[in-house]
Tab-separated table of C-alpha atoms and ligand atoms in Angstrom:
chain	number	residue	atom	x	y	z
A	7	MET	CA	16.441	-2.915	18.590
A	8	LYS	CA	12.667	-3.627	18.604
A	9	ILE	CA	10.622	-2.921	15.493
A	10	ALA	CA	6.812	-2.955	15.607
A	11	VAL	CA	4.510	-3.180	12.581
A	12	THR	CA	0.818	-2.185	12.757
A	13	ALA	CA	-2.033	-3.989	10.930
A	14	ALA	CA	0.128	-7.108	10.914
A	15	SER	CA	-3.022	-9.198	10.456
A	16	GLY	CA	-3.383	-7.657	6.981
A	17	GLN	CA	-1.539	-8.571	3.810
A	18	LEU	CA	0.840	-5.596	3.647
A	19	GLY	CA	1.574	-5.653	7.400
A	20	ALA	CA	2.351	-9.377	7.233
A	21	ALA	CA	4.650	-8.909	4.212
A	22	ILE	CA	6.544	-6.198	6.096
A	23	VAL	CA	6.856	-8.356	9.241
A	24	GLU	CA	8.236	-11.220	7.152
A	25	ALA	CA	10.764	-8.954	5.434
A	26	VAL	CA	11.899	-7.395	8.723
A	27	ILE	CA	12.433	-10.893	10.174
A	28	GLU	CA	14.660	-11.657	7.148
A	29	HIS	CA	16.666	-8.488	7.789
A	30	THR	CA	16.912	-8.914	11.582
A	31	SER	CA	15.470	-11.775	13.664
A	32	LYS	CA	12.099	-12.971	14.980
A	33	GLU	CA	13.013	-11.632	18.403
A	34	SER	CA	13.400	-8.086	17.018
A	35	VAL	CA	9.869	-7.830	15.605
A	36	ILE	CA	6.554	-7.115	17.322
A	37	ALA	CA	3.335	-7.500	15.344
A	38	LEU	CA	0.531	-5.121	16.335
A	39	ALA	CA	-2.969	-6.138	15.332
A	40	ARG	CA	-6.546	-5.162	16.024
A	41	THR	CA	-7.297	-8.889	15.738
A	42	PRO	CA	-4.187	-10.526	17.272
A	43	GLU	CA	-5.227	-14.123	16.476
A	44	LYS	CA	-5.007	-13.252	12.766
A	45	ALA	CA	-1.301	-12.430	13.194
A	46	SER	CA	-0.242	-15.440	15.295
A	47	HIS	CA	0.945	-17.364	12.199
A	48	LEU	CA	3.788	-14.845	11.791
A	49	GLY	CA	5.687	-16.488	14.648
A	50	VAL	CA	6.628	-13.252	16.424
A	51	GLU	CA	5.338	-11.543	19.561
A	52	VAL	CA	1.851	-10.181	18.848
A	53	ARG	CA	0.345	-7.256	20.775
A	54	GLN	CA	-3.034	-5.517	20.596
A	55	GLY	CA	-3.113	-2.555	18.216
A	56	ASP	CA	-6.492	-0.986	17.438
A	57	TYR	CA	-6.114	2.446	15.821
A	58	ASN	CA	-9.162	3.627	17.782
A	59	ASP	CA	-7.616	2.864	21.194
A	60	ILE	CA	-4.746	5.195	22.105
A	61	VAL	CA	-4.328	3.782	25.643
A	62	GLN	CA	-3.953	0.242	24.318
A	63	LEU	CA	-1.541	1.458	21.621
A	64	GLU	CA	0.644	3.238	24.175
A	65	GLN	CA	0.850	0.067	26.275
A	66	SER	CA	1.643	-2.074	23.249
A	67	LEU	CA	4.398	0.269	22.096
A	68	GLN	CA	6.426	0.057	25.317
A	69	GLY	CA	10.019	-0.878	24.522
A	70	VAL	CA	9.596	-0.295	20.770
A	71	ASP	CA	12.329	1.697	18.966
A	72	SER	CA	10.930	1.931	15.422
A	73	LEU	CA	7.303	1.720	14.325
A	74	LEU	CA	5.876	1.001	10.886
A	75	ILE	CA	2.390	2.482	10.487
A	76	VAL	CA	0.267	0.841	7.784
A	77	SER	CA	-2.359	3.325	6.585
A	78	GLY	CA	-5.875	2.464	7.774
A	79	MET	CA	-8.968	1.334	5.918
A	80	ASP	CA	-11.667	3.562	7.398
A	81	ALA	CA	-13.293	6.606	5.791
A	82	PRO	CA	-10.688	9.340	5.076
A	83	GLU	CA	-11.813	11.770	7.795
A	84	LYS	CA	-11.727	8.974	10.392
A	85	ARG	CA	-8.291	7.737	9.283
A	86	ILE	CA	-6.570	11.011	10.116
A	87	GLY	CA	-7.619	10.721	13.772
A	88	GLN	CA	-6.744	7.021	13.905
A	89	HIS	CA	-3.258	7.692	12.544
A	90	ARG	CA	-2.877	10.534	15.087
A	91	ASN	CA	-3.719	8.033	17.839
A	92	VAL	CA	-0.835	5.843	16.647
A	93	ILE	CA	1.601	8.775	16.337
A	94	ASN	CA	0.726	10.199	19.770
A	95	ALA	CA	0.845	6.782	21.444
A	96	ALA	CA	4.292	6.250	19.878
A	97	LYS	CA	5.539	9.584	21.232
A	98	ARG	CA	4.252	8.819	24.721
A	99	ALA	CA	5.763	5.328	24.676
A	100	GLY	CA	9.213	6.620	23.708
A	101	VAL	CA	9.347	5.289	20.122
A	102	LYS	CA	12.227	6.955	18.244
A	103	LYS	CA	11.340	6.451	14.569
A	104	LEU	CA	8.126	6.310	12.521
A	105	VAL	CA	7.843	4.811	9.035
A	106	TYR	CA	4.529	5.385	7.240
A	107	THR	CA	2.980	3.617	4.249
A	108	SER	CA	1.342	6.415	2.255
A	109	VAL	CA	0.046	6.262	-1.313
A	110	GLN	CA	0.439	7.896	-4.740
A	111	GLY	CA	-2.482	9.274	-6.729
A	112	ALA	CA	-4.546	12.316	-7.707
A	113	GLU	CA	-4.710	14.783	-4.810
A	114	GLU	CA	-7.697	16.582	-6.331
A	115	GLY	CA	-10.545	16.021	-8.739
A	116	THR	CA	-11.317	12.289	-8.373
A	117	ALA	CA	-13.436	10.210	-6.003
A	118	PHE	CA	-10.183	8.730	-4.644
A	119	SER	CA	-8.709	12.161	-3.843
A	120	PRO	CA	-10.154	12.394	-0.284
A	121	VAL	CA	-8.226	9.185	0.548
A	122	ILE	CA	-5.036	10.660	-0.923
A	123	GLN	CA	-5.570	13.877	1.015
A	124	SER	CA	-6.014	11.982	4.283
A	125	ASN	CA	-2.679	10.263	3.603
A	126	ARG	CA	-1.059	13.649	2.906
A	127	GLN	CA	-2.365	14.956	6.260
A	128	THR	CA	-0.843	11.965	8.066
A	129	GLU	CA	2.452	12.537	6.198
A	130	GLN	CA	2.447	16.090	7.591
A	131	ASP	CA	1.576	14.852	11.097
A	132	ILE	CA	4.491	12.416	10.916
A	133	ARG	CA	6.938	15.061	9.677
A	134	GLU	CA	5.841	17.327	12.548
A	135	SER	CA	5.942	14.550	15.183
A	136	GLY	CA	9.464	15.428	16.335
A	137	LEU	CA	10.511	11.785	15.861
A	138	ASP	CA	12.769	10.439	13.130
A	139	TRP	CA	10.621	9.511	10.131
A	140	VAL	CA	10.585	7.932	6.674
A	141	ILE	CA	7.574	8.010	4.337
A	142	GLY	CA	6.850	5.633	1.461
A	143	ARG	CA	4.241	6.498	-1.144
A	144	ASN	CA	3.120	3.110	-2.421
A	145	GLY	CA	2.196	2.428	-6.012
A	146	ILE	CA	-0.961	0.446	-6.789
A	147	TYR	CA	-0.848	-3.244	-5.799
A	148	ILE	CA	-0.775	-5.492	-8.868
A	149	GLU	CA	-2.095	-8.578	-7.004
A	150	PRO	CA	-5.799	-7.646	-7.204
A	151	ASP	CA	-5.579	-7.769	-11.016
A	152	ILE	CA	-4.055	-11.253	-10.830
A	153	GLU	CA	-6.751	-12.397	-8.381
A	154	TYR	CA	-9.384	-11.018	-10.775
A	155	ILE	CA	-8.171	-13.181	-13.694
A	156	ASP	CA	-11.222	-15.469	-13.744
A	157	SER	CA	-13.511	-12.457	-13.995
A	158	TYR	CA	-11.359	-10.991	-16.788
A	159	LYS	CA	-11.627	-14.333	-18.605
A	160	LYS	CA	-15.410	-14.312	-18.283
A	161	LEU	CA	-15.554	-10.736	-19.552
A	162	GLY	CA	-13.041	-11.460	-22.336
A	163	GLY	CA	-10.902	-8.488	-21.437
A	164	VAL	CA	-9.867	-5.686	-19.120
A	165	PHE	CA	-12.305	-2.795	-19.196
A	166	ASN	CA	-11.755	0.411	-17.251
A	167	CYS	CA	-11.325	4.154	-17.797
A	168	ALA	CA	-7.496	4.403	-17.585
A	169	GLU	CA	-7.102	4.925	-21.376
A	170	ASP	CA	-3.351	4.940	-22.109
A	171	GLY	CA	-2.322	6.328	-18.715
A	172	LYS	CA	0.691	4.612	-17.180
A	173	CYS	CA	0.515	3.210	-13.666
A	174	GLY	CA	3.397	2.524	-11.313
A	175	TYR	CA	2.306	-0.838	-9.906
A	176	THR	CA	4.049	-2.739	-7.145
A	177	THR	CA	3.601	-5.907	-5.061
A	178	ARG	CA	3.180	-6.237	-1.324
A	179	SER	CA	6.323	-8.365	-1.018
A	180	GLU	CA	8.410	-5.779	-2.900
A	181	LEU	CA	7.000	-3.135	-0.561
A	182	GLY	CA	7.823	-5.353	2.425
A	183	TYR	CA	11.451	-5.558	1.314
A	184	ALA	CA	11.788	-1.778	0.902
A	185	TYR	CA	10.092	-1.011	4.220
A	186	ALA	CA	12.402	-3.445	6.034
A	187	ARG	CA	15.367	-1.428	4.742
A	188	MET	CA	13.713	1.873	5.609
A	189	LEU	CA	13.088	0.627	9.161
A	190	THR	CA	16.550	-0.763	9.794
A	191	GLU	CA	18.832	1.796	8.064
A	192	ASP	CA	19.293	5.331	9.446
A	193	LYS	CA	20.258	6.786	6.052
A	194	HIS	CA	16.574	6.897	5.050
A	195	ASN	CA	15.529	9.182	7.914
A	196	GLY	CA	13.824	12.338	6.606
A	197	GLU	CA	13.268	10.854	3.115
A	198	MET	CA	10.034	10.366	1.174
A	199	TYR	CA	10.081	7.660	-1.497
A	200	ASN	CA	7.703	6.676	-4.308
A	201	LEU	CA	7.697	2.871	-4.185
A	202	HIS	CA	6.789	1.090	-7.421
A	203	GLY	CA	8.204	-0.730	-10.432
A	204	GLU	CA	8.251	0.325	-14.086
A	205	ALA	CA	5.057	2.201	-14.941
A	206	ILE	CA	2.885	0.360	-17.489
A	207	THR	CA	-0.366	0.979	-19.374
A	208	GLN	CA	-3.470	-1.185	-19.045
A	209	ALA	CA	-2.740	-2.572	-22.527
A	210	GLN	CA	0.707	-3.705	-21.322
A	211	LEU	CA	-0.762	-5.162	-18.133
A	212	THR	CA	-3.285	-7.096	-20.241
A	213	GLU	CA	-0.515	-8.435	-22.466
A	214	TYR	CA	1.557	-9.560	-19.443
A	215	MET	CA	-1.499	-11.426	-18.108
A	216	ASN	CA	-2.066	-13.037	-21.534
A	217	VAL	CA	1.501	-14.376	-21.529
A	218	ALA	CA	1.306	-15.595	-17.926
A	219	PHE	CA	-2.135	-17.191	-18.115
A	220	GLY	CA	-2.371	-18.174	-21.796
A	221	THR	CA	-5.395	-15.930	-22.240
A	222	ASP	CA	-6.454	-13.760	-25.137
A	223	LEU	CA	-7.731	-10.754	-23.234
A	224	VAL	CA	-8.063	-7.338	-24.823
A	225	PHE	CA	-7.988	-3.970	-23.111
A	226	LYS	CA	-10.758	-1.523	-23.870
A	227	SER	CA	-11.052	1.871	-22.279
A	228	MET	CA	-14.363	3.503	-21.439
A	229	SER	CA	-15.338	6.965	-20.220
A	230	VAL	CA	-14.926	7.770	-16.525
A	231	GLU	CA	-18.712	8.091	-16.097
A	232	GLU	CA	-19.416	4.795	-17.894
A	233	TYR	CA	-16.839	2.986	-15.733
A	234	LYS	CA	-18.167	4.561	-12.562
A	235	GLN	CA	-21.679	3.250	-13.301
A	236	ASP	CA	-20.219	-0.177	-14.159
A	237	ARG	CA	-18.319	-0.383	-10.833
A	238	ILE	CA	-21.264	0.913	-8.777
A	239	ALA	CA	-23.452	-1.826	-10.307
A	240	GLU	CA	-20.956	-4.485	-9.168
A	241	LEU	CA	-19.548	-3.046	-5.939
A	242	GLY	CA	-22.076	-0.545	-4.628
A	243	ASP	CA	-21.969	3.248	-4.409
A	244	PHE	CA	-18.992	3.889	-2.132
A	245	ILE	CA	-16.386	1.355	-3.332
A	246	GLY	CA	-17.560	1.597	-6.959
A	247	THR	CA	-17.063	5.367	-7.008
A	248	VAL	CA	-13.649	5.126	-5.317
A	249	ILE	CA	-12.395	2.453	-7.764
A	250	ALA	CA	-13.477	4.626	-10.710
A	251	GLY	CA	-11.583	7.489	-9.044
A	252	ILE	CA	-8.379	5.413	-8.902
A	253	TYR	CA	-8.542	4.632	-12.641
A	254	GLN	CA	-9.436	8.254	-13.446
A	255	GLY	CA	-6.222	9.211	-11.645
A	256	ILE	CA	-4.261	6.712	-13.766
A	257	ARG	CA	-5.870	8.160	-16.936
A	258	GLU	CA	-4.752	11.635	-15.841
A	259	GLY	CA	-1.145	10.497	-15.271
A	260	LYS	CA	-1.276	10.782	-11.468
A	261	SER	CA	0.084	7.246	-10.965
A	262	ASP	CA	2.973	7.790	-13.396
A	263	ASN	CA	5.640	9.220	-11.090
A	264	PRO	CA	9.406	8.820	-10.746
A	265	SER	CA	10.181	5.724	-8.662
A	266	HIS	CA	12.654	5.854	-5.758
A	267	TYR	CA	12.379	2.123	-5.110
A	268	ALA	CA	16.072	1.359	-5.669
A	269	GLN	CA	17.107	4.169	-3.299
A	270	ALA	CA	14.802	2.824	-0.588
A	271	ALA	CA	15.432	-0.884	-1.072
A	272	GLY	CA	19.082	-0.898	-2.160
A	273	ARG	CA	18.126	-2.959	-5.220
A	274	GLU	CA	15.865	-2.666	-8.278
A	275	HIS	CA	12.144	-3.451	-8.097
A	276	VAL	CA	11.219	-6.781	-9.693
A	277	SER	CA	10.662	-6.350	-13.460
A	278	TRP	CA	7.141	-7.112	-14.701
A	279	GLN	CA	8.563	-9.636	-17.132
A	280	ASP	CA	10.143	-11.605	-14.238
A	281	TYR	CA	7.105	-11.204	-12.032
A	282	PHE	CA	4.687	-12.535	-14.650
A	283	SER	CA	7.123	-15.329	-15.641
A	284	SER	CA	7.100	-16.464	-12.014
A	285	LEU	CA	3.289	-16.642	-12.116
A	286	LYS	CA	3.496	-18.729	-15.267
A	287	SER	CA	5.841	-21.252	-13.674
B	11	LIG	N1	-1.623	0.644	-2.849
B	11	LIG	C1	-2.757	0.006	-3.074
B	11	LIG	O1	-3.049	-0.462	-4.187
B	11	LIG	C2	-3.731	-0.205	-1.960
B	11	LIG	C3	-4.898	-0.928	-2.189
B	11	LIG	C4	-5.746	-1.155	-1.114
B	11	LIG	C5	-5.455	-0.623	0.130
B	11	LIG	N2	-4.305	0.083	0.316
B	11	LIG	C6	-3.916	0.617	1.644
B	11	LIG	O2	-2.954	-0.277	2.170
B	11	LIG	C7	-3.332	-0.738	3.457
B	11	LIG	C8	-2.925	-2.174	3.670
B	11	LIG	O3	-3.401	-2.979	2.631
B	11	LIG	P1	-3.576	-4.540	2.823
B	11	LIG	O4	-3.507	-5.129	1.491
B	11	LIG	O5	-2.693	-5.034	3.898
B	11	LIG	O6	-5.099	-4.612	3.349
B	11	LIG	P2	-5.787	-5.801	4.143
B	11	LIG	O7	-5.110	-7.087	3.876
B	11	LIG	O8	-7.250	-5.665	3.882
B	11	LIG	O9	-5.505	-5.432	5.675
B	11	LIG	C9	-6.078	-4.318	6.294
B	11	LIG	C10	-5.520	-4.264	7.694
B	11	LIG	O10	-5.987	-3.082	8.336
B	11	LIG	C11	-6.306	-3.460	9.659
B	11	LIG	N3	-7.189	-2.494	10.291
B	11	LIG	C12	-8.375	-2.025	9.852
B	11	LIG	N4	-8.898	-1.196	10.767
B	11	LIG	C13	-8.019	-1.155	11.815
B	11	LIG	C14	-8.018	-0.499	13.065
B	11	LIG	N5	-9.031	0.278	13.473
B	11	LIG	N6	-6.947	-0.688	13.879
B	11	LIG	C15	-5.927	-1.484	13.520
B	11	LIG	N7	-5.881	-2.148	12.344
B	11	LIG	C16	-6.929	-1.978	11.508
B	11	LIG	C17	-6.961	-4.806	9.512
B	11	LIG	O11	-7.075	-5.457	10.768
B	11	LIG	P3	-8.092	-6.682	11.030
B	11	LIG	O12	-7.354	-7.931	10.651
B	11	LIG	O13	-8.387	-6.575	12.478
B	11	LIG	O14	-9.306	-6.435	10.167
B	11	LIG	C18	-5.953	-5.459	8.572
B	11	LIG	O15	-4.819	-5.896	9.286
B	11	LIG	C19	-4.830	-0.514	3.490
B	11	LIG	O16	-5.222	-0.348	4.819
B	11	LIG	C20	-5.013	0.719	2.648
B	11	LIG	O17	-4.797	1.899	3.406
B	11	LIG	C21	-3.442	0.292	-0.693
């Protein structure tokens, strides 16, 4: 059985490739990448895979049985068409099963909602593809907060607009593990899973980081508008507004959903205590 993974040059795609190798073998995995040289370190066959090029995708998907589609990075309206290119190329190439990395979050009312809606459209396209399918709705990656630790230290705390909303965070390697199971086990076909660990507040996240990094950070919430202006000043209009939209969704409880991680992965998600202890060591 041949399993292909798109966007394998990216962090999530690479984590999924590595987990699938663990579950099968290097010979069973094909990495698709828009920039193939960025995926060569994975040690598997790499083929071209630009979401904008349906002819190239169809060629690259020859002989593939199951395909993992990592959601794209372009503007929401463009993503829907890019994902359709991948789905249609897969159908033409004779792929039997699609697994899609979707996302959780507010479907309406925030600046992040157009991204969520584009993911929902692709979910529908996948369900209507006529192929076997499994959909994962990823929680928010926790790694960016860890990578931001020096900035948090400079600021003296974590400041955003999430208030006491809980967020179902996850890690890319935990996602990789679950997606490897979803790709290789038929029992997941036709299922949609929320993939994240225990949901935590920003105050809890701050405390975990304090224990792991020996810091004395505090969490302070601000209004959505205040945070939006703060993010725009640092990141520019588009990204700043979207980031504020993500935290607005957390504030409104849209990232606090039941987790189906254990069903998908066949084991529990790493606990935050263990995860942060591993960072400490
Ligand atoms: N759950 C979350 O918290 C969260 C946060 C951020 C993003 N996301 C979503 O998760 C996805 C993966 O995240 P990540 O951490 O792996 O991001 P990443 O490391 O930035 O990787 C993005 C990947 O998308 C690829 N890509 C972009 N445009 C493409 C195109 N036209 N055709 C084919 N590949 C294309 C990039 O290829 P190149 O190497 O050629 O650039 C790269 O491999 C993102 O695309 C986004 O949809 C989720």
